[in-house]
Amino acid sequence: MKYLKNVATLVYHPEKCVGCGMCVTVCPHRVFTEYNGKVQITDIDLCMECGACTTNCAFNAIEVHKGVGCAAAILIGMLTGEEPSCG
Amino acid sequence: MYGVQPANELIHRISVVRLAMVVTHRKVIVPQLGATGIAAHEIAKQTGFNVVFGPVRASDVKKFLTDGMVASEEMRTVKFTMLDRLVLTPMELVTALKPMLLAFGVLFILNAIGLGHYGGMDLVALLGAIVVGCVIVPVLLPWIPGRAFSWKGFLFGLLWAVVVVVQQGLSATSELSMIKMIAFLLILPALSSFLSLNFTGSSTYTSLSGVDSEMRIALPAILIASISGVILLLINDCIIAFG
């Protein structure tokens, strides 16, 4: 299942990538595949911004605005002026 | 943000139980979905243990181990099957029904003071919109056109509203005025849309940016539709009571 198009904040910096494949392992939606000794993003629209890849990239080759894709959390965030959180 | 910091907890546990003295190997298996809070390289640096990310589902752990700590693509993928969605719906319903009891209470008071003219069919209409948003849309999620949850809820809420309006319009005993009909067409889809939007929190594939972007459009629309609908209902009540 895919969510909205062109909204994910995932950014990949191939020049920093050493091809360890950790992002390929941890991504729950298989956004990355190994390619030519590095990785490539196969479908950015599958990204749910969980942040597993960026947390586990020791070389800072991946950036993403990590968070919960939850309307209630965003609503609470809007009301309290804080980052969206499950409370 | 989430209470316990998983990485700190893991480092703490490895240290407290003196894991390095208990086992000869230097591997610790962490569920794959723990990777959002655990940086394998940090754990290795601080404890000397190498994190091996296991499969997503615990039921695959046995196969993962017999395969030499290798997880297949299938074992590494998060799913959201119809059964997964179905088991979540009772919770959605209970959460939605609590505030709705308040709404039913208001309708009852309006009736009691002679201003409201609400009956069983109105209750069915509202309950139906809740069931659409909390059960029907989540269960049929991948087959409903569009990607935004609020849109899916609006679409099926509108279908339900049309069913209600046609059914009440055809009923000989019903006193469905044009104003009330429009109010239903505004309130019921808005309610289903909001409840479907709320299901993003239970889903396994929605992103913060995505939900944020759909909410910017959906929330004002839901608010305007529901407030206008409530105003129309009150106007309708006043017309019947005083007109």
PDB file of N, CA and C in Angstrom, chain A residues 1, chain B residues 80-89 131-144 199:
ATOM      1  N   MET A   1       0.835  -1.205   0.000  1.00  0.00           N
ATOM      2  CA  MET A   1       0.000   0.000   0.000  1.00  0.00           C
ATOM      3  C   MET A   1       0.865   1.248   0.000  1.00  0.00           C
TER       4      MET A   1
ATOM      5  N   PHE B  80       0.032  -4.796   6.155  1.00  0.00           N
ATOM      6  CA  PHE B  80      -1.169  -4.234   6.764  1.00  0.00           C
ATOM      7  C   PHE B  80      -2.354  -4.948   6.115  1.00  0.00           C
ATOM      8  N   THR B  81      -2.515  -6.220   6.486  1.00  0.00           N
ATOM      9  CA  THR B  81      -3.534  -7.052   5.838  1.00  0.00           C
ATOM     10  C   THR B  81      -4.940  -6.659   6.310  1.00  0.00           C
ATOM     11  N   MET B  82      -5.921  -7.232   5.634  1.00  0.00           N
ATOM     12  CA  MET B  82      -7.303  -6.933   6.000  1.00  0.00           C
ATOM     13  C   MET B  82      -7.561  -7.372   7.449  1.00  0.00           C
ATOM     14  N   LEU B  83      -6.993  -8.498   7.837  1.00  0.00           N
ATOM     15  CA  LEU B  83      -7.165  -8.987   9.212  1.00  0.00           C
ATOM     16  C   LEU B  83      -6.487  -8.032  10.202  1.00  0.00           C
ATOM     17  N   ASP B  84      -5.283  -7.562   9.841  1.00  0.00           N
ATOM     18  CA  ASP B  84      -4.580  -6.590  10.703  1.00  0.00           C
ATOM     19  C   ASP B  84      -5.463  -5.368  10.934  1.00  0.00           C
ATOM     20  N   ARG B  85      -6.109  -4.933   9.852  1.00  0.00           N
ATOM     21  CA  ARG B  85      -6.936  -3.717   9.956  1.00  0.00           C
ATOM     22  C   ARG B  85      -8.212  -3.993  10.728  1.00  0.00           C
ATOM     23  N   LEU B  86      -8.787  -5.171  10.475  1.00  0.00           N
ATOM     24  CA  LEU B  86     -10.051  -5.524  11.123  1.00  0.00           C
ATOM     25  C   LEU B  86      -9.920  -5.581  12.651  1.00  0.00           C
ATOM     26  N   VAL B  87      -8.836  -6.167  13.140  1.00  0.00           N
ATOM     27  CA  VAL B  87      -8.697  -6.293  14.599  1.00  0.00           C
ATOM     28  C   VAL B  87      -8.526  -4.927  15.280  1.00  0.00           C
ATOM     29  N   LEU B  88      -8.162  -3.918  14.498  1.00  0.00           N
ATOM     30  CA  LEU B  88      -7.988  -2.584  15.088  1.00  0.00           C
ATOM     31  C   LEU B  88      -9.306  -1.823  15.208  1.00  0.00           C
ATOM     32  N   THR B  89     -10.327  -2.275  14.438  1.00  0.00           N
ATOM     33  CA  THR B  89     -11.554  -1.471  14.356  1.00  0.00           C
ATOM     34  C   THR B  89     -12.354  -1.364  15.666  1.00  0.00           C
ATOM     35  N   VAL B 131     -19.622   4.025  11.845  1.00  0.00           N
ATOM     36  CA  VAL B 131     -19.217   2.686  11.385  1.00  0.00           C
ATOM     37  C   VAL B 131     -18.445   2.803  10.063  1.00  0.00           C
ATOM     38  N   VAL B 132     -18.898   3.690   9.190  1.00  0.00           N
ATOM     39  CA  VAL B 132     -18.188   3.898   7.911  1.00  0.00           C
ATOM     40  C   VAL B 132     -16.742   4.327   8.183  1.00  0.00           C
ATOM     41  N   GLY B 133     -16.571   5.329   9.041  1.00  0.00           N
ATOM     42  CA  GLY B 133     -15.235   5.876   9.311  1.00  0.00           C
ATOM     43  C   GLY B 133     -14.333   4.951  10.113  1.00  0.00           C
ATOM     44  N   CYS B 134     -14.938   4.181  11.021  1.00  0.00           N
ATOM     45  CA  CYS B 134     -14.136   3.361  11.942  1.00  0.00           C
ATOM     46  C   CYS B 134     -13.972   1.919  11.501  1.00  0.00           C
ATOM     47  N   VAL B 135     -14.887   1.429  10.669  1.00  0.00           N
ATOM     48  CA  VAL B 135     -14.823   0.013  10.297  1.00  0.00           C
ATOM     49  C   VAL B 135     -14.733  -0.182   8.777  1.00  0.00           C
ATOM     50  N   ILE B 136     -15.718   0.361   8.065  1.00  0.00           N
ATOM     51  CA  ILE B 136     -15.792   0.092   6.610  1.00  0.00           C
ATOM     52  C   ILE B 136     -14.546   0.611   5.880  1.00  0.00           C
ATOM     53  N   VAL B 137     -14.204   1.872   6.121  1.00  0.00           N
ATOM     54  CA  VAL B 137     -13.038   2.442   5.420  1.00  0.00           C
ATOM     55  C   VAL B 137     -11.742   1.718   5.805  1.00  0.00           C
ATOM     56  N   PRO B 138     -11.464   1.501   7.100  1.00  0.00           N
ATOM     57  CA  PRO B 138     -10.251   0.752   7.431  1.00  0.00           C
ATOM     58  C   PRO B 138     -10.190  -0.633   6.784  1.00  0.00           C
ATOM     59  N   VAL B 139     -11.302  -1.352   6.787  1.00  0.00           N
ATOM     60  CA  VAL B 139     -11.288  -2.718   6.233  1.00  0.00           C
ATOM     61  C   VAL B 139     -11.087  -2.679   4.712  1.00  0.00           C
ATOM     62  N   LEU B 140     -11.769  -1.750   4.048  1.00  0.00           N
ATOM     63  CA  LEU B 140     -11.690  -1.699   2.579  1.00  0.00           C
ATOM     64  C   LEU B 140     -10.573  -0.767   2.083  1.00  0.00           C
ATOM     65  N   LEU B 141      -9.729  -0.314   2.991  1.00  0.00           N
ATOM     66  CA  LEU B 141      -8.724   0.721   2.715  1.00  0.00           C
ATOM     67  C   LEU B 141      -8.045   0.686   1.330  1.00  0.00           C
ATOM     68  N   PRO B 142      -7.406  -0.427   0.945  1.00  0.00           N
ATOM     69  CA  PRO B 142      -6.675  -0.389  -0.330  1.00  0.00           C
ATOM     70  C   PRO B 142      -7.569  -0.319  -1.566  1.00  0.00           C
ATOM     71  N   TRP B 143      -8.827  -0.658  -1.412  1.00  0.00           N
ATOM     72  CA  TRP B 143      -9.704  -0.713  -2.593  1.00  0.00           C
ATOM     73  C   TRP B 143     -10.515   0.565  -2.783  1.00  0.00           C
ATOM     74  N   ILE B 144     -10.449   1.476  -1.825  1.00  0.00           N
ATOM     75  CA  ILE B 144     -11.192   2.725  -1.969  1.00  0.00           C
ATOM     76  C   ILE B 144     -10.326   3.695  -2.783  1.00  0.00           C
ATOM     77  N   PHE B 199      -7.592   7.088  11.499  1.00  0.00           N
ATOM     78  CA  PHE B 199      -7.047   5.732  11.330  1.00  0.00           C
ATOM     79  C   PHE B 199      -5.587   5.768  10.849  1.00  0.00           C
TER      80      PHE B 199
END
